[in-house]
Amino acid sequence: MTDSNKMIINLALFGMTQSGKSSAGNILLGSTDFHSSFSPCSVTKDCCLGRSCHLCGFMRRGGQEITLQIQVLDTPGYPHSRLTKKHVKQEVKEALAHHFGQEGLHLALLVQRADMPLCGQEVSDLVQMIQELLGHAWKNYTAILFTHAEKIEEAGFSEDKYLHEASDTLLTLLNSVQHRYIFQYKKGNSLNEQRIKILERIMEFIKENCYQVLTFK
């Protein structure tokens, strides 16, 4: 927060290779800051910070209209096809400290494809890395962002039914993050409508935390 009617929200994206992190980041920013493409290997190799334009009158707080700006840190996917866990972890650790060391991180988004099952050791390793990077309070500052949610609609699932039939691994993770989740659809709505809906959901989580942040030294 830089003044009484402007708020800067800091977000970080985590997820496995080809989960849709960079694409999700572009939707959040309303831009194409992050390179995103289909590839048989990991696309993102370095952390990158993107900043949105100002969203005037996005919300009200204390009787005043608030102008919102979003800062999003895109990170390499893990497991990575070219980089070791040690390298990815160090890269992200340095980026968090550099970009959010003073202002803090409002929310981490664990990006997961809705049309891919969440299971196995790879997920456990990713969650462990997030815990190590964010500290013991990670559960209070993390939400799951399901990309490709239109696929579950095409398969005849509602969001509730999808979650009801989710794997034990996913259910355990949802319980850990206090059932904070967002579904991102690519069909039916314009990109701006998608963006606003996702940002409104994110702001709900941040308000629940009383606008507190995680800080990094």
PDB file of C-alpha atoms in Angstrom, residues 15-138:
ATOM      1  CA  GLY A  15       3.207 -25.407  -9.933  1.00  0.00           C
ATOM      2  CA  MET A  16       4.462 -28.291 -11.985  1.00  0.00           C
ATOM      3  CA  THR A  17       5.673 -28.052 -15.571  1.00  0.00           C
ATOM      4  CA  GLN A  18       2.882 -27.244 -18.076  1.00  0.00           C
ATOM      5  CA  SER A  19       0.371 -26.569 -15.310  1.00  0.00           C
ATOM      6  CA  GLY A  20      -0.489 -23.210 -16.860  1.00  0.00           C
ATOM      7  CA  LYS A  21       1.368 -20.933 -14.419  1.00  0.00           C
ATOM      8  CA  SER A  22       2.576 -18.368 -16.930  1.00  0.00           C
ATOM      9  CA  SER A  23      -0.764 -18.276 -18.754  1.00  0.00           C
ATOM     10  CA  ALA A  24      -2.553 -17.767 -15.427  1.00  0.00           C
ATOM     11  CA  GLY A  25      -0.112 -14.991 -14.594  1.00  0.00           C
ATOM     12  CA  ASN A  26      -0.914 -13.233 -17.859  1.00  0.00           C
ATOM     13  CA  ILE A  27      -4.635 -13.370 -17.067  1.00  0.00           C
ATOM     14  CA  LEU A  28      -4.022 -11.907 -13.607  1.00  0.00           C
ATOM     15  CA  LEU A  29      -1.953  -9.094 -15.110  1.00  0.00           C
ATOM     16  CA  GLY A  30      -4.202  -8.504 -18.109  1.00  0.00           C
ATOM     17  CA  SER A  31      -1.132  -8.689 -20.331  1.00  0.00           C
ATOM     18  CA  THR A  32       1.308 -11.051 -22.018  1.00  0.00           C
ATOM     19  CA  ASP A  33       4.313 -10.368 -19.787  1.00  0.00           C
ATOM     20  CA  PHE A  34       5.112 -14.054 -19.303  1.00  0.00           C
ATOM     21  CA  HIS A  35       6.105 -16.378 -22.135  1.00  0.00           C
ATOM     22  CA  SER A  36       3.571 -19.184 -22.354  1.00  0.00           C
ATOM     23  CA  SER A  37       3.439 -22.005 -24.883  1.00  0.00           C
ATOM     24  CA  PHE A  38       2.897 -25.734 -25.179  1.00  0.00           C
ATOM     25  CA  SER A  39       6.164 -27.630 -24.925  1.00  0.00           C
ATOM     26  CA  PRO A  40       7.276 -31.178 -24.150  1.00  0.00           C
ATOM     27  CA  CYS A  41       9.700 -29.665 -21.609  1.00  0.00           C
ATOM     28  CA  SER A  42       9.673 -26.892 -19.013  1.00  0.00           C
ATOM     29  CA  VAL A  43       9.281 -23.408 -20.546  1.00  0.00           C
ATOM     30  CA  THR A  44       9.985 -21.086 -17.590  1.00  0.00           C
ATOM     31  CA  LYS A  45      13.625 -21.197 -16.453  1.00  0.00           C
ATOM     32  CA  ASP A  46      13.893 -17.986 -14.421  1.00  0.00           C
ATOM     33  CA  CYS A  47      11.683 -16.081 -12.020  1.00  0.00           C
ATOM     34  CA  CYS A  48      10.026 -13.051 -13.561  1.00  0.00           C
ATOM     35  CA  LEU A  49       7.971 -10.265 -11.978  1.00  0.00           C
ATOM     36  CA  GLY A  50       5.061  -8.737 -13.867  1.00  0.00           C
ATOM     37  CA  ARG A  51       3.070  -5.628 -12.921  1.00  0.00           C
ATOM     38  CA  SER A  52      -0.475  -4.880 -13.996  1.00  0.00           C
ATOM     39  CA  CYS A  53      -1.915  -1.536 -14.997  1.00  0.00           C
ATOM     40  CA  HIS A  54      -3.903   0.258 -12.304  1.00  0.00           C
ATOM     41  CA  LEU A  55      -7.455  -1.032 -11.788  1.00  0.00           C
ATOM     42  CA  CYS A  56      -9.324   2.087 -10.725  1.00  0.00           C
ATOM     43  CA  GLY A  57     -12.284   1.668  -8.388  1.00  0.00           C
ATOM     44  CA  PHE A  58     -11.806  -2.097  -8.175  1.00  0.00           C
ATOM     45  CA  MET A  59     -13.021  -2.218  -4.574  1.00  0.00           C
ATOM     46  CA  ARG A  60     -14.041  -0.072  -1.636  1.00  0.00           C
ATOM     47  CA  ARG A  61     -12.351   0.045   1.741  1.00  0.00           C
ATOM     48  CA  GLY A  62     -13.178   2.380   4.610  1.00  0.00           C
ATOM     49  CA  GLY A  63     -15.716   4.150   2.418  1.00  0.00           C
ATOM     50  CA  GLN A  64     -13.142   4.955  -0.270  1.00  0.00           C
ATOM     51  CA  GLU A  65     -12.690   3.573  -3.764  1.00  0.00           C
ATOM     52  CA  ILE A  66      -9.414   1.698  -4.010  1.00  0.00           C
ATOM     53  CA  THR A  67      -7.167   1.538  -7.063  1.00  0.00           C
ATOM     54  CA  LEU A  68      -5.565  -1.888  -7.305  1.00  0.00           C
ATOM     55  CA  GLN A  69      -2.268  -2.923  -8.862  1.00  0.00           C
ATOM     56  CA  ILE A  70      -1.226  -6.575  -9.103  1.00  0.00           C
ATOM     57  CA  GLN A  71       2.366  -7.805  -8.979  1.00  0.00           C
ATOM     58  CA  VAL A  72       2.854 -11.431  -9.986  1.00  0.00           C
ATOM     59  CA  LEU A  73       6.019 -13.496  -9.597  1.00  0.00           C
ATOM     60  CA  ASP A  74       6.185 -16.322 -12.133  1.00  0.00           C
ATOM     61  CA  THR A  75       8.496 -19.169 -11.099  1.00  0.00           C
ATOM     62  CA  PRO A  76      10.038 -22.196 -12.834  1.00  0.00           C
ATOM     63  CA  GLY A  77       7.887 -25.309 -12.702  1.00  0.00           C
ATOM     64  CA  TYR A  78       8.902 -28.119 -10.400  1.00  0.00           C
ATOM     65  CA  PRO A  79       9.811 -30.844 -11.132  1.00  0.00           C
ATOM     66  CA  HIS A  80      11.715 -29.091 -13.921  1.00  0.00           C
ATOM     67  CA  SER A  81      12.918 -30.879 -17.055  1.00  0.00           C
ATOM     68  CA  ARG A  82      16.315 -29.126 -16.988  1.00  0.00           C
ATOM     69  CA  LEU A  83      16.845 -27.658 -13.511  1.00  0.00           C
ATOM     70  CA  THR A  84      17.459 -29.433 -10.212  1.00  0.00           C
ATOM     71  CA  LYS A  85      15.272 -28.892  -7.159  1.00  0.00           C
ATOM     72  CA  LYS A  86      18.179 -27.132  -5.459  1.00  0.00           C
ATOM     73  CA  HIS A  87      18.532 -24.697  -8.364  1.00  0.00           C
ATOM     74  CA  VAL A  88      14.792 -23.969  -8.597  1.00  0.00           C
ATOM     75  CA  LYS A  89      14.483 -23.487  -4.845  1.00  0.00           C
ATOM     76  CA  GLN A  90      17.450 -21.080  -4.707  1.00  0.00           C
ATOM     77  CA  GLU A  91      16.170 -19.136  -7.715  1.00  0.00           C
ATOM     78  CA  VAL A  92      12.726 -18.696  -6.135  1.00  0.00           C
ATOM     79  CA  LYS A  93      14.125 -17.931  -2.680  1.00  0.00           C
ATOM     80  CA  GLU A  94      16.261 -15.100  -4.055  1.00  0.00           C
ATOM     81  CA  ALA A  95      13.382 -13.729  -6.150  1.00  0.00           C
ATOM     82  CA  LEU A  96      10.972 -13.697  -3.198  1.00  0.00           C
ATOM     83  CA  ALA A  97      13.499 -11.830  -1.074  1.00  0.00           C
ATOM     84  CA  HIS A  98      14.348  -9.389  -3.884  1.00  0.00           C
ATOM     85  CA  HIS A  99      10.810  -8.538  -4.990  1.00  0.00           C
ATOM     86  CA  PHE A 100       8.775  -9.045  -1.815  1.00  0.00           C
ATOM     87  CA  GLY A 101      11.380  -8.761   0.929  1.00  0.00           C
ATOM     88  CA  GLN A 102      10.012  -5.473   2.232  1.00  0.00           C
ATOM     89  CA  GLU A 103       6.435  -5.309   0.927  1.00  0.00           C
ATOM     90  CA  GLY A 104       5.681  -8.969   1.613  1.00  0.00           C
ATOM     91  CA  LEU A 105       3.678 -11.636  -0.209  1.00  0.00           C
ATOM     92  CA  HIS A 106      -0.118 -11.572   0.074  1.00  0.00           C
ATOM     93  CA  LEU A 107      -0.872 -14.939  -1.515  1.00  0.00           C
ATOM     94  CA  ALA A 108       0.843 -17.874  -3.210  1.00  0.00           C
ATOM     95  CA  LEU A 109      -1.122 -19.653  -5.911  1.00  0.00           C
ATOM     96  CA  LEU A 110      -0.402 -23.337  -6.413  1.00  0.00           C
ATOM     97  CA  VAL A 111      -1.391 -23.835 -10.050  1.00  0.00           C
ATOM     98  CA  GLN A 112      -2.819 -27.233 -10.982  1.00  0.00           C
ATOM     99  CA  ARG A 113      -4.466 -28.427 -14.181  1.00  0.00           C
ATOM    100  CA  ALA A 114      -8.062 -29.421 -13.436  1.00  0.00           C
ATOM    101  CA  ASP A 115      -7.926 -32.119 -16.134  1.00  0.00           C
ATOM    102  CA  MET A 116      -4.888 -33.848 -14.618  1.00  0.00           C
ATOM    103  CA  PRO A 117      -5.000 -35.936 -11.427  1.00  0.00           C
ATOM    104  CA  LEU A 118      -3.003 -34.628  -8.493  1.00  0.00           C
ATOM    105  CA  CYS A 119      -1.068 -37.520  -7.041  1.00  0.00           C
ATOM    106  CA  GLY A 120       2.396 -38.951  -6.541  1.00  0.00           C
ATOM    107  CA  GLN A 121       5.741 -37.998  -5.114  1.00  0.00           C
ATOM    108  CA  GLU A 122       6.167 -35.045  -7.480  1.00  0.00           C
ATOM    109  CA  VAL A 123       3.313 -33.193  -5.781  1.00  0.00           C
ATOM    110  CA  SER A 124       4.695 -33.966  -2.331  1.00  0.00           C
ATOM    111  CA  ASP A 125       8.087 -32.584  -3.388  1.00  0.00           C
ATOM    112  CA  LEU A 126       6.488 -29.397  -4.756  1.00  0.00           C
ATOM    113  CA  VAL A 127       4.433 -28.820  -1.604  1.00  0.00           C
ATOM    114  CA  GLN A 128       7.501 -29.457   0.540  1.00  0.00           C
ATOM    115  CA  MET A 129       9.442 -26.855  -1.446  1.00  0.00           C
ATOM    116  CA  ILE A 130       6.632 -24.314  -0.977  1.00  0.00           C
ATOM    117  CA  GLN A 131       6.664 -25.019   2.761  1.00  0.00           C
ATOM    118  CA  GLU A 132      10.415 -24.492   2.907  1.00  0.00           C
ATOM    119  CA  LEU A 133      10.193 -21.234   0.930  1.00  0.00           C
ATOM    120  CA  LEU A 134       7.190 -19.693   2.701  1.00  0.00           C
ATOM    121  CA  GLY A 135       7.765 -21.056   6.197  1.00  0.00           C
ATOM    122  CA  HIS A 136       5.428 -22.595   8.750  1.00  0.00           C
ATOM    123  CA  ALA A 137       2.569 -20.166   7.936  1.00  0.00           C
ATOM    124  CA  TRP A 138       2.427 -21.252   4.261  1.00  0.00           C
TER     125      TRP A 138
END
